Amino acid sequence: MSLRIKLVVENFVRDLKAALEADMQDRIMKEREMKSYLEEREREVAEREAAWKAELGRREAEILKQEARLKMERENLEKEKSVLMGTASNQDQQDGALEITVSGEKYRCLRFSKAKK
């Protein structure tokens, strides 16, 4: 009988070792799969982040271009305003003429009338 008990115990221990080994192998495989999945997700996130940063860089560059263009347009407008506004002057001539200087050319207007609506 003790031989029989010994054989049952040995079978139980052998089956238990095999089950533990199978469980360990399963855990190792799951861990590898999880690690592989996480690496893939990290790569995908890094790619999306790089694409987002590149797009952000392009947008920032476009904004800088537009700001420079607007600054130039504003400067041109100010120049035009100074040419148009700063060159007309009433010289209060004896004849009441208005002298206007545009691009270095002087013009005299002797008669004025109201604009018709």
PDB file of C-alpha atoms in Angstrom, residues 10-116:
ATOM      1  CA  GLU A  10       4.797  10.987  -7.447  1.00  0.00           C
ATOM      2  CA  ASN A  11       2.139  11.232 -10.183  1.00  0.00           C
ATOM      3  CA  PHE A  12       0.527  14.151  -8.371  1.00  0.00           C
ATOM      4  CA  VAL A  13       3.895  15.939  -7.989  1.00  0.00           C
ATOM      5  CA  ARG A  14       4.774  15.263 -11.653  1.00  0.00           C
ATOM      6  CA  ASP A  15       1.374  16.573 -12.849  1.00  0.00           C
ATOM      7  CA  LEU A  16       1.687  19.574 -10.542  1.00  0.00           C
ATOM      8  CA  LYS A  17       5.181  20.355 -11.895  1.00  0.00           C
ATOM      9  CA  ALA A  18       3.895  20.049 -15.466  1.00  0.00           C
ATOM     10  CA  ALA A  19       0.939  22.338 -14.683  1.00  0.00           C
ATOM     11  CA  LEU A  20       3.259  24.858 -13.020  1.00  0.00           C
ATOM     12  CA  GLU A  21       5.648  24.717 -15.975  1.00  0.00           C
ATOM     13  CA  ALA A  22       2.758  25.215 -18.423  1.00  0.00           C
ATOM     14  CA  ASP A  23       1.459  28.120 -16.325  1.00  0.00           C
ATOM     15  CA  MET A  24       4.923  29.714 -16.243  1.00  0.00           C
ATOM     16  CA  GLN A  25       5.291  29.321 -20.009  1.00  0.00           C
ATOM     17  CA  ASP A  26       1.824  30.840 -20.496  1.00  0.00           C
ATOM     18  CA  ARG A  27       2.738  33.788 -18.280  1.00  0.00           C
ATOM     19  CA  ILE A  28       6.033  34.289 -20.134  1.00  0.00           C
ATOM     20  CA  MET A  29       4.166  34.283 -23.474  1.00  0.00           C
ATOM     21  CA  LYS A  30       1.548  36.742 -22.180  1.00  0.00           C
ATOM     22  CA  GLU A  31       4.293  38.980 -20.823  1.00  0.00           C
ATOM     23  CA  ARG A  32       6.073  38.928 -24.204  1.00  0.00           C
ATOM     24  CA  GLU A  33       2.814  39.680 -26.007  1.00  0.00           C
ATOM     25  CA  MET A  34       2.054  42.542 -23.616  1.00  0.00           C
ATOM     26  CA  LYS A  35       5.578  43.923 -24.013  1.00  0.00           C
ATOM     27  CA  SER A  36       5.293  43.687 -27.803  1.00  0.00           C
ATOM     28  CA  TYR A  37       1.868  45.368 -27.716  1.00  0.00           C
ATOM     29  CA  LEU A  38       3.160  48.184 -25.490  1.00  0.00           C
ATOM     30  CA  GLU A  39       6.193  48.725 -27.739  1.00  0.00           C
ATOM     31  CA  GLU A  40       3.911  48.929 -30.787  1.00  0.00           C
ATOM     32  CA  ARG A  41       1.579  51.384 -29.049  1.00  0.00           C
ATOM     33  CA  GLU A  42       4.530  53.517 -27.921  1.00  0.00           C
ATOM     34  CA  ARG A  43       5.832  53.550 -31.506  1.00  0.00           C
ATOM     35  CA  GLU A  44       2.400  54.568 -32.842  1.00  0.00           C
ATOM     36  CA  VAL A  45       2.089  57.334 -30.251  1.00  0.00           C
ATOM     37  CA  ALA A  46       5.609  58.569 -31.021  1.00  0.00           C
ATOM     38  CA  GLU A  47       4.794  58.635 -34.757  1.00  0.00           C
ATOM     39  CA  ARG A  48       1.583  60.589 -34.136  1.00  0.00           C
ATOM     40  CA  GLU A  49       3.418  62.971 -31.823  1.00  0.00           C
ATOM     41  CA  ALA A  50       6.144  63.539 -34.435  1.00  0.00           C
ATOM     42  CA  ALA A  51       3.509  64.164 -37.124  1.00  0.00           C
ATOM     43  CA  TRP A  52       1.656  66.550 -34.819  1.00  0.00           C
ATOM     44  CA  LYS A  53       4.858  68.440 -34.004  1.00  0.00           C
ATOM     45  CA  ALA A  54       5.735  68.676 -37.707  1.00  0.00           C
ATOM     46  CA  GLU A  55       2.249  70.022 -38.489  1.00  0.00           C
ATOM     47  CA  LEU A  56       2.537  72.467 -35.602  1.00  0.00           C
ATOM     48  CA  GLY A  57       5.908  73.614 -36.946  1.00  0.00           C
ATOM     49  CA  ARG A  58       4.404  74.143 -40.412  1.00  0.00           C
ATOM     50  CA  ARG A  59       1.521  76.110 -38.952  1.00  0.00           C
ATOM     51  CA  GLU A  60       3.837  78.251 -36.836  1.00  0.00           C
ATOM     52  CA  ALA A  61       5.983  78.952 -39.914  1.00  0.00           C
ATOM     53  CA  GLU A  62       2.862  79.916 -41.876  1.00  0.00           C
ATOM     54  CA  ILE A  63       1.761  82.220 -39.060  1.00  0.00           C
ATOM     55  CA  LEU A  64       5.178  83.867 -39.039  1.00  0.00           C
ATOM     56  CA  LYS A  65       4.980  84.350 -42.825  1.00  0.00           C
ATOM     57  CA  GLN A  66       1.513  85.861 -42.544  1.00  0.00           C
ATOM     58  CA  GLU A  67       2.598  88.127 -39.696  1.00  0.00           C
ATOM     59  CA  ALA A  68       5.570  89.332 -41.774  1.00  0.00           C
ATOM     60  CA  ARG A  69       3.277  89.889 -44.770  1.00  0.00           C
ATOM     61  CA  LEU A  70       0.800  91.829 -42.619  1.00  0.00           C
ATOM     62  CA  LYS A  71       3.600  93.907 -41.125  1.00  0.00           C
ATOM     63  CA  MET A  72       4.834  94.760 -44.605  1.00  0.00           C
ATOM     64  CA  GLU A  73       1.304  95.614 -45.747  1.00  0.00           C
ATOM     65  CA  ARG A  74       0.827  97.803 -42.661  1.00  0.00           C
ATOM     66  CA  GLU A  75       4.117  99.598 -43.370  1.00  0.00           C
ATOM     67  CA  ASN A  76       3.085 100.110 -46.997  1.00  0.00           C
ATOM     68  CA  LEU A  77      -0.288 101.428 -45.861  1.00  0.00           C
ATOM     69  CA  GLU A  78       1.390 103.848 -43.477  1.00  0.00           C
ATOM     70  CA  LYS A  79       3.654 105.014 -46.299  1.00  0.00           C
ATOM     71  CA  GLU A  80       0.656 105.504 -48.582  1.00  0.00           C
ATOM     72  CA  LYS A  81      -1.185 107.384 -45.845  1.00  0.00           C
ATOM     73  CA  SER A  82       1.799 109.643 -45.251  1.00  0.00           C
ATOM     74  CA  VAL A  83       2.114 110.297 -48.977  1.00  0.00           C
ATOM     75  CA  LEU A  84      -1.589 110.998 -49.402  1.00  0.00           C
ATOM     76  CA  MET A  85      -2.256 112.785 -46.131  1.00  0.00           C
ATOM     77  CA  GLY A  86       1.023 114.548 -45.600  1.00  0.00           C
ATOM     78  CA  THR A  87       1.461 115.988 -49.053  1.00  0.00           C
ATOM     79  CA  ALA A  88      -1.703 118.016 -49.354  1.00  0.00           C
ATOM     80  CA  SER A  89      -1.386 121.367 -47.730  1.00  0.00           C
ATOM     81  CA  ASN A  90      -3.291 124.609 -47.952  1.00  0.00           C
ATOM     82  CA  GLN A  91      -0.657 127.172 -48.644  1.00  0.00           C
ATOM     83  CA  ASP A  92      -3.181 129.965 -48.094  1.00  0.00           C
ATOM     84  CA  GLN A  93      -2.065 131.711 -51.227  1.00  0.00           C
ATOM     85  CA  GLN A  94      -3.355 135.140 -51.986  1.00  0.00           C
ATOM     86  CA  ASP A  95      -5.670 133.644 -54.576  1.00  0.00           C
ATOM     87  CA  GLY A  96      -6.948 130.988 -52.112  1.00  0.00           C
ATOM     88  CA  ALA A  97      -5.509 128.112 -54.120  1.00  0.00           C
ATOM     89  CA  LEU A  98      -4.814 124.756 -52.544  1.00  0.00           C
ATOM     90  CA  GLU A  99      -1.422 123.307 -53.371  1.00  0.00           C
ATOM     91  CA  ILE A 100      -1.106 119.557 -53.402  1.00  0.00           C
ATOM     92  CA  THR A 101       2.202 117.732 -53.762  1.00  0.00           C
ATOM     93  CA  VAL A 102       2.012 114.124 -54.918  1.00  0.00           C
ATOM     94  CA  SER A 103       5.219 112.222 -55.569  1.00  0.00           C
ATOM     95  CA  GLY A 104       7.159 115.431 -55.857  1.00  0.00           C
ATOM     96  CA  GLU A 105       4.755 117.006 -58.385  1.00  0.00           C
ATOM     97  CA  LYS A 106       2.961 120.174 -57.273  1.00  0.00           C
ATOM     98  CA  TYR A 107      -0.659 120.765 -58.256  1.00  0.00           C
ATOM     99  CA  ARG A 108      -2.723 123.888 -57.652  1.00  0.00           C
ATOM    100  CA  CYS A 109      -6.456 123.965 -57.382  1.00  0.00           C
ATOM    101  CA  LEU A 110      -8.006 127.402 -57.677  1.00  0.00           C
ATOM    102  CA  ARG A 111     -11.689 126.547 -57.398  1.00  0.00           C
ATOM    103  CA  PHE A 112     -13.491 124.229 -55.020  1.00  0.00           C
ATOM    104  CA  SER A 113     -16.983 122.867 -55.058  1.00  0.00           C
ATOM    105  CA  LYS A 114     -18.801 120.468 -52.745  1.00  0.00           C
ATOM    106  CA  ALA A 115     -19.057 116.894 -53.878  1.00  0.00           C
ATOM    107  CA  LYS A 116     -22.542 115.964 -55.027  1.00  0.00           C
TER     108      LYS A 116
END
